[in-house]
Each structure stands twice: as C-alpha cells, then as structure tokens.
C-alpha cells in the first residue's frame, strides 16, 4: 500500500463531454479556475487540456495553453502543472469500404508538432501516450507509432520536462520499458489508464498485472473512467500507486449527481484518508517525483 499519495486532477480532457455537463470547464479562465479549485481541494497535480472557447471542442492552440498556465501561476495557489501532449493523434477511418476517406474527427500531426505547447511553456510534467489504440466503438483510432514515440520521448527529455507515460494497454507498457532501455526517457512517471474501449479494462486483475510489470522503483498512478473512477482510485493506493480523478474521465459524483473537479478531488481525499494514507502537497509531490519547480 502507498501511504503518501499524489492526487492528479484531469480537468477537462478532449472528449465530447461539454454538452453532458455544464461543470466541464471550457475557456482558459474556467480551466484555470477549476485547477485552482482542485488544488484547494487537495490535488497535488492538475492535468490540462484546452478547448476552443467558442465550440467547446478540443484544441491544440498554444495561446490557450499559455493563458491557462499564466492564470494558474499568477494565483496564490501552488499546484504542479501537467500538460497533455496527446493531441494530434486522432484518426477517423472512413466508413465501410472507403477507409481512406478519413472522417471529420481526424486530427493527425507529427510527434514534434504535438509538443509545440510543451516547448513554448515548459510545464513540470507532460504526457506521452505510449501506443496506438482503437478508441471507442466506431472507426476512431489514436495513433502513436514506435517511431513517433521515440521522437517525442527524446524531445521531452531534451526540454527537461518530466514525461508521464500514459499506458492504455499491456503492449504500451512493454514499449515504454523499451524506450527506457534505449535511454530515451529520464526517470519517467507512469499512468495506467483503464476502462477506455478497447484498451485495458478497469478491474483489479488488469491493474495488478500491469503493476507487476512496471519497472522497479518508478512512481506510478492509475485511474478508471466513469463509475470505476473511485474504485480504481482505492485500488491504485492499495497496490502502491497514486491516484487520478477529474472530469476528463468521469462526470458524476454519485449516480445522477454531476460533479465539479473540486468535488471529485474531495471524494478521492476522503477515500485515501479512510484507507489510512495521506495526500501529498505539491511541494512534497515535487520531491517524490524528482521535479524541478518552474
């Protein structure tokens, strides 16, 4: 069991959730305010995507990331900022017998362009999604090839940003360890992402199997999506890991009760403390993850 727990709050994500909950933050101001709310509730880290303020759809606009970062840094609340670097890997295969007629959900760019905002803003942490995955039940694929991952890992290390390796299936973990073996990553973090159709399912057996295959001594966290968010938070702590919650992965506090990010963090804090553990402050989290405060 882990008795000193880092909570990451994933604030908004890129999914089609804005129409499902009015509490999903959209504008940079709303995202920053939600980050501050989560930090005050006990989050050690906030994981940030940005959205088009007009449409609510996902965005890769560096200016939007910059505004979020500046608003968080100008507040009197300390929190570790983790920026996604997963945007730009979406491929929507054409329907039926026309697979090359890519759909409107396609947003596919190279590995270094996916890091444009990371290079400009130098957060303490950024993510690296460690493999290609069928994403959902239609024709959507998240594309991250071995060559793309090697290029991205190398550049993140050169920038001095800590990589958080997002692991959606066991093959992703296998390749993440290969990149470490090749010297492309410097003391990375691991995030076990469970429950996304059709990646690794959110259950005890799967999480334990992945934990058993982590490199020795690494700092890791795990999460489940939807109704499995809190059960997987408890399971991660019991298996020696850290926790991620937030509106990117789950919209509800209880059945039929929409949540804010702060409320989800509060619920996670309650679970962790009732298990006999404690939540680390951002300063303690930096020490545990070997981060250099920006």
Tab-separated table of C-alpha atoms in Angstrom:
chain	number	residue	atom	x	y	z
A	1	UNK	CA	0.000	0.000	0.000
A	2	UNK	CA	1.084	3.572	-0.685
A	3	UNK	CA	0.723	5.791	2.392
A	4	UNK	CA	1.872	9.033	0.728
A	5	UNK	CA	-0.395	9.641	-2.248
A	6	UNK	CA	-0.235	12.101	-5.141
A	7	UNK	CA	-3.643	13.122	-6.500
A	8	UNK	CA	-3.785	14.284	-10.110
A	9	UNK	CA	-6.950	16.044	-11.279
A	10	UNK	CA	-7.589	15.770	-15.045
A	11	UNK	CA	-9.634	18.917	-15.553
A	12	UNK	CA	-11.415	18.814	-18.913
A	13	UNK	CA	-9.957	16.359	-21.450
A	14	UNK	CA	-10.799	16.413	-25.136
A	15	UNK	CA	-13.908	14.260	-25.263
A	16	UNK	CA	-17.442	15.248	-26.213
A	17	UNK	CA	-18.472	15.963	-22.618
A	18	UNK	CA	-19.327	19.670	-22.666
A	19	UNK	CA	-22.930	19.006	-23.694
A	20	UNK	CA	-23.263	16.380	-20.954
A	21	UNK	CA	-22.287	18.583	-18.012
A	22	UNK	CA	-22.288	22.337	-17.523
A	23	UNK	CA	-19.486	21.859	-14.980
A	24	UNK	CA	-16.878	20.839	-17.588
A	25	UNK	CA	-14.549	23.851	-17.942
A	26	UNK	CA	-14.118	25.201	-21.477
A	27	UNK	CA	-12.456	28.627	-21.586
A	28	UNK	CA	-8.896	29.184	-20.298
A	29	UNK	CA	-10.345	31.179	-17.404
A	30	UNK	CA	-12.713	28.345	-16.482
A	31	UNK	CA	-9.967	25.713	-16.793
A	32	UNK	CA	-7.580	27.733	-14.618
A	33	UNK	CA	-10.294	28.386	-12.029
A	34	UNK	CA	-11.094	24.667	-11.997
A	35	UNK	CA	-7.382	23.906	-11.499
A	36	UNK	CA	-7.271	26.254	-8.529
A	37	UNK	CA	-10.470	24.728	-7.116
A	38	UNK	CA	-8.957	21.241	-7.438
A	39	UNK	CA	-5.713	22.343	-5.799
A	40	UNK	CA	-7.571	23.882	-2.856
A	41	UNK	CA	-9.498	20.607	-2.505
A	42	UNK	CA	-6.232	18.671	-2.235
A	43	UNK	CA	-4.936	17.950	-5.739
A	44	UNK	CA	-1.158	17.722	-5.995
A	45	UNK	CA	-1.144	17.910	-9.815
A	46	UNK	CA	-3.545	19.263	-12.428
A	47	UNK	CA	-3.564	17.667	-15.885
A	48	UNK	CA	-4.603	20.185	-18.536
A	49	UNK	CA	-6.131	20.062	-21.997
A	50	UNK	CA	-7.604	23.138	-23.660
A	51	UNK	CA	-10.784	23.637	-25.674
A	52	UNK	CA	-11.970	26.100	-28.290
A	53	UNK	CA	-13.807	28.724	-26.193
A	54	UNK	CA	-16.489	29.121	-28.875
A	55	UNK	CA	-17.271	25.495	-29.717
A	56	UNK	CA	-16.057	23.562	-26.687
A	57	UNK	CA	-14.176	21.155	-28.965
A	58	UNK	CA	-10.617	20.047	-28.313
A	59	UNK	CA	-7.839	22.421	-29.338
A	60	UNK	CA	-4.058	22.465	-29.769
A	61	UNK	CA	-3.784	26.276	-29.662
A	62	UNK	CA	-0.585	27.263	-27.831
A	63	UNK	CA	-2.116	30.635	-26.865
A	64	UNK	CA	-4.914	28.880	-24.971
A	65	UNK	CA	-2.412	26.729	-23.071
A	66	UNK	CA	-0.369	29.830	-22.300
A	67	UNK	CA	-3.380	31.620	-20.836
A	68	UNK	CA	-4.252	28.635	-18.646
A	69	UNK	CA	-0.658	28.383	-17.404
A	70	UNK	CA	-0.384	32.105	-16.702
A	71	UNK	CA	-3.668	32.222	-14.808
A	72	UNK	CA	-2.633	29.271	-12.627
A	73	UNK	CA	0.851	30.654	-11.993
A	74	UNK	CA	-0.498	34.126	-11.157
A	75	UNK	CA	-2.769	32.714	-8.459
A	76	UNK	CA	-1.626	32.302	-4.876
A	77	UNK	CA	-2.238	28.539	-5.061
A	78	UNK	CA	0.653	26.153	-5.635
A	79	UNK	CA	-0.037	23.160	-7.862
A	80	UNK	CA	2.057	21.059	-10.253
A	81	UNK	CA	1.018	21.560	-13.897
A	82	UNK	CA	0.919	18.575	-16.248
A	83	UNK	CA	0.091	19.400	-19.889
A	84	UNK	CA	-1.238	16.813	-22.290
A	85	UNK	CA	0.895	16.082	-25.329
A	86	UNK	CA	-1.585	13.595	-26.709
A	87	UNK	CA	-3.465	15.900	-29.060
A	88	UNK	CA	-2.821	15.426	-32.772
A	89	UNK	CA	-3.040	11.636	-32.877
A	90	UNK	CA	-6.698	11.227	-33.861
A	91	UNK	CA	-7.551	9.270	-36.980
A	92	UNK	CA	-11.133	8.561	-38.033
A	93	UNK	CA	-11.102	5.774	-40.607
A	94	UNK	CA	-13.605	6.131	-43.439
A	95	UNK	CA	-16.747	4.036	-43.146
A	96	UNK	CA	-17.352	0.699	-44.830
A	97	UNK	CA	-15.295	0.091	-47.950
A	98	UNK	CA	-13.800	3.627	-48.053
A	99	UNK	CA	-11.264	3.524	-45.201
A	100	UNK	CA	-9.005	6.132	-46.835
A	101	UNK	CA	-11.769	8.763	-46.768
A	102	UNK	CA	-10.865	9.968	-43.292
A	103	UNK	CA	-13.679	11.429	-41.217
A	104	UNK	CA	-14.052	14.901	-39.647
A	105	UNK	CA	-12.667	13.679	-36.339
A	106	UNK	CA	-9.206	13.273	-37.865
A	107	UNK	CA	-6.513	15.489	-36.354
A	108	UNK	CA	-3.197	13.872	-37.212
A	109	UNK	CA	0.154	15.664	-36.902
A	110	UNK	CA	3.766	14.668	-36.312
A	111	UNK	CA	5.349	13.891	-32.929
A	112	UNK	CA	7.269	17.152	-32.545
A	113	UNK	CA	4.321	19.347	-33.510
A	114	UNK	CA	2.345	17.611	-30.763
A	115	UNK	CA	4.888	19.122	-28.347
A	116	UNK	CA	4.688	22.738	-29.596
A	117	UNK	CA	2.949	23.999	-26.445
A	118	UNK	CA	5.249	21.982	-24.183
A	119	UNK	CA	8.310	23.511	-25.849
A	120	UNK	CA	6.836	27.016	-25.550
A	121	UNK	CA	5.649	26.773	-21.930
A	122	UNK	CA	7.912	24.167	-20.259
A	123	UNK	CA	5.486	22.670	-17.720
A	124	UNK	CA	6.814	20.489	-14.939
A	125	UNK	CA	5.205	17.381	-16.493
A	126	UNK	CA	3.743	16.445	-19.885
A	127	UNK	CA	2.141	13.227	-21.047
A	128	UNK	CA	3.259	10.784	-23.724
A	129	UNK	CA	0.574	8.320	-24.868
A	130	UNK	CA	2.547	5.144	-25.378
A	131	UNK	CA	0.856	3.410	-28.294
A	132	UNK	CA	-1.859	3.181	-30.916
A	133	UNK	CA	-5.336	2.205	-29.730
A	134	UNK	CA	-8.854	1.551	-31.011
A	135	UNK	CA	-10.658	4.404	-29.270
A	136	UNK	CA	-14.332	3.720	-28.711
A	137	UNK	CA	-16.750	1.577	-30.637
A	138	UNK	CA	-16.639	3.170	-34.092
A	139	UNK	CA	-13.818	3.971	-36.519
A	140	UNK	CA	-11.700	6.223	-34.287
A	141	UNK	CA	-8.067	5.304	-33.668
A	142	UNK	CA	-5.485	7.067	-31.551
A	143	UNK	CA	-2.202	6.850	-33.471
A	144	UNK	CA	1.179	6.884	-31.751
A	145	UNK	CA	3.703	4.694	-33.567
A	146	UNK	CA	7.046	3.463	-32.197
A	147	UNK	CA	8.965	5.925	-34.392
A	148	UNK	CA	6.733	8.814	-33.297
A	149	UNK	CA	7.101	7.836	-29.655
A	150	UNK	CA	10.874	7.653	-29.849
A	151	UNK	CA	10.995	11.138	-31.386
A	152	UNK	CA	8.603	12.549	-28.782
A	153	UNK	CA	10.387	10.925	-25.836
A	154	UNK	CA	13.759	12.229	-26.999
A	155	UNK	CA	12.459	15.795	-27.341
A	156	UNK	CA	10.673	15.781	-23.955
A	157	UNK	CA	13.920	14.661	-22.313
A	158	UNK	CA	15.884	17.372	-24.136
A	159	UNK	CA	13.437	20.003	-22.862
A	160	UNK	CA	13.953	18.897	-19.267
A	161	UNK	CA	10.234	18.175	-18.807
A	162	UNK	CA	9.211	15.098	-16.838
A	163	UNK	CA	7.371	12.587	-19.048
A	164	UNK	CA	4.247	10.901	-17.735
A	165	UNK	CA	3.772	7.774	-19.824
A	166	UNK	CA	0.083	7.075	-20.394
A	167	UNK	CA	-0.428	3.315	-20.626
A	168	UNK	CA	-3.718	2.171	-22.151
A	169	UNK	CA	-2.805	-1.485	-22.724
A	170	UNK	CA	-0.102	-4.002	-21.884
A	171	UNK	CA	1.740	-3.528	-25.188
A	172	UNK	CA	2.070	0.171	-24.368
A	173	UNK	CA	3.812	-0.746	-21.127
A	174	UNK	CA	6.125	-3.115	-22.976
A	175	UNK	CA	7.170	-0.350	-25.382
A	176	UNK	CA	7.528	2.235	-22.596
A	177	UNK	CA	10.077	-0.042	-20.942
A	178	UNK	CA	11.832	-0.417	-24.297
A	179	UNK	CA	12.204	3.375	-24.572
A	180	UNK	CA	13.716	3.434	-21.081
A	181	UNK	CA	16.105	0.655	-22.096
A	182	UNK	CA	17.163	2.761	-25.100
A	183	UNK	CA	17.886	5.743	-22.836
A	184	UNK	CA	15.211	7.973	-24.385
A	185	UNK	CA	13.482	8.801	-21.078
A	186	UNK	CA	14.836	10.180	-17.823
A	187	UNK	CA	13.070	8.782	-14.739
A	188	UNK	CA	9.540	8.904	-16.248
A	189	UNK	CA	6.243	8.669	-14.409
A	190	UNK	CA	3.685	6.010	-15.352
A	191	UNK	CA	-0.094	6.488	-15.609
A	192	UNK	CA	-2.204	3.325	-16.003
A	193	UNK	CA	-5.323	4.336	-17.968
A	194	UNK	CA	-8.080	1.759	-17.542
A	195	UNK	CA	-11.550	1.389	-18.970
A	196	UNK	CA	-11.289	3.111	-22.376
A	197	UNK	CA	-12.920	0.884	-25.021
A	198	UNK	CA	-10.995	-1.034	-26.283
A	199	UNK	CA	-7.911	-0.793	-24.125
A	200	UNK	CA	-7.188	-2.363	-20.769
A	201	UNK	CA	-10.358	-2.884	-18.689
A	202	UNK	CA	-10.821	-1.210	-15.308
A	203	UNK	CA	-10.581	-4.124	-12.915
A	204	UNK	CA	-8.314	-5.368	-10.158
A	205	UNK	CA	-6.775	-8.217	-12.139
A	206	UNK	CA	-5.739	-5.971	-15.020
A	207	UNK	CA	-4.343	-3.205	-12.829
A	208	UNK	CA	-2.329	-5.687	-10.765
A	209	UNK	CA	-0.974	-7.394	-13.890
A	210	UNK	CA	0.222	-4.028	-15.195
A	211	UNK	CA	1.686	-3.008	-11.828
A	212	UNK	CA	3.558	-6.304	-11.660
A	213	UNK	CA	5.210	-5.414	-14.986
A	214	UNK	CA	6.259	-1.859	-14.109
A	215	UNK	CA	9.987	-1.112	-13.901
A	216	UNK	CA	11.274	-1.329	-10.352
A	217	UNK	CA	11.106	1.851	-8.305
A	218	UNK	CA	9.061	4.028	-10.667
A	219	UNK	CA	6.380	6.451	-9.486
A	220	UNK	CA	3.042	5.426	-10.936
A	221	UNK	CA	-0.641	6.243	-10.776
A	222	UNK	CA	-3.791	4.639	-12.106
A	223	UNK	CA	-7.358	5.542	-12.918
A	224	UNK	CA	-10.602	4.122	-14.227
A	225	UNK	CA	-13.184	6.004	-16.241
A	226	UNK	CA	-16.851	6.584	-15.457
A	227	UNK	CA	-18.280	4.734	-12.476
A	228	UNK	CA	-14.927	2.974	-11.955
A	229	UNK	CA	-13.092	6.202	-11.134
A	230	UNK	CA	-13.288	5.910	-7.344
A	231	UNK	CA	-12.964	2.103	-7.115
A	232	UNK	CA	-9.784	2.262	-9.208
A	233	UNK	CA	-8.511	5.166	-7.082
A	234	UNK	CA	-8.761	2.960	-3.996
A	235	UNK	CA	-7.254	0.015	-5.865
A	236	UNK	CA	-4.262	2.060	-7.022
A	237	UNK	CA	-3.453	3.113	-3.456
A	238	UNK	CA	-3.728	-0.477	-2.215
A	239	UNK	CA	-1.337	-1.643	-4.947
A	240	UNK	CA	1.243	1.004	-4.064
A	241	UNK	CA	0.349	3.734	-6.546
A	242	UNK	CA	-1.059	7.220	-6.841
A	243	UNK	CA	-4.454	8.481	-7.982
A	244	UNK	CA	-6.061	10.389	-10.834
A	245	UNK	CA	-9.606	11.735	-10.795
A	246	UNK	CA	-11.364	14.559	-12.644
A	247	UNK	CA	-13.925	15.484	-15.271
A	248	UNK	CA	-11.786	14.238	-18.156
A	249	UNK	CA	-12.577	10.707	-17.011
A	250	UNK	CA	-15.874	10.898	-15.123
A	251	UNK	CA	-18.691	13.465	-14.842
A	252	UNK	CA	-20.515	12.195	-11.760
A	253	UNK	CA	-20.034	12.387	-8.016
A	254	UNK	CA	-22.849	9.933	-7.333
A	255	UNK	CA	-25.461	8.306	-9.533
A	256	UNK	CA	-27.247	11.135	-11.353
A	257	UNK	CA	-25.285	13.850	-9.484
A	258	UNK	CA	-22.954	15.901	-11.666
A	259	UNK	CA	-19.587	16.717	-10.103
A	260	UNK	CA	-17.081	19.543	-10.225
A	261	UNK	CA	-13.372	18.814	-10.260
A	262	UNK	CA	-13.080	20.048	-6.688
A	263	UNK	CA	-15.782	17.652	-5.516
A	264	UNK	CA	-14.092	14.689	-7.212
A	265	UNK	CA	-10.805	15.581	-5.536
A	266	UNK	CA	-12.557	15.892	-2.170
A	267	UNK	CA	-14.064	12.420	-2.632
A	268	UNK	CA	-10.656	10.982	-3.511
A	269	UNK	CA	-9.087	12.646	-0.457
A	270	UNK	CA	-11.778	11.053	1.727
A	271	UNK	CA	-11.139	7.587	0.267
A	272	UNK	CA	-7.374	7.922	0.667
A	273	UNK	CA	-7.539	9.155	4.250
A	274	UNK	CA	-10.057	6.485	5.239
A	275	UNK	CA	-7.592	3.894	3.914
A	276	UNK	CA	-5.054	5.275	6.377
A	277	UNK	CA	-2.939	7.193	3.856
A	278	UNK	CA	-2.383	10.907	3.312
A	279	UNK	CA	-2.324	13.196	0.284
A	280	UNK	CA	0.928	14.927	-0.632
A	281	UNK	CA	1.186	18.671	-1.091
A	282	UNK	CA	2.622	19.989	-4.381
A	283	UNK	CA	5.975	20.587	-2.640
A	284	UNK	CA	6.017	17.005	-1.363
A	285	UNK	CA	4.885	15.752	-4.767
A	286	UNK	CA	7.808	17.515	-6.464
A	287	UNK	CA	10.207	15.790	-4.100
A	288	UNK	CA	8.627	12.376	-4.671
A	289	UNK	CA	8.624	12.757	-8.476
A	290	UNK	CA	12.062	14.432	-8.659
A	291	UNK	CA	10.679	17.565	-10.304
A	292	UNK	CA	12.308	20.929	-10.734
A	293	UNK	CA	9.836	23.664	-9.922
A	294	UNK	CA	9.474	26.067	-12.859
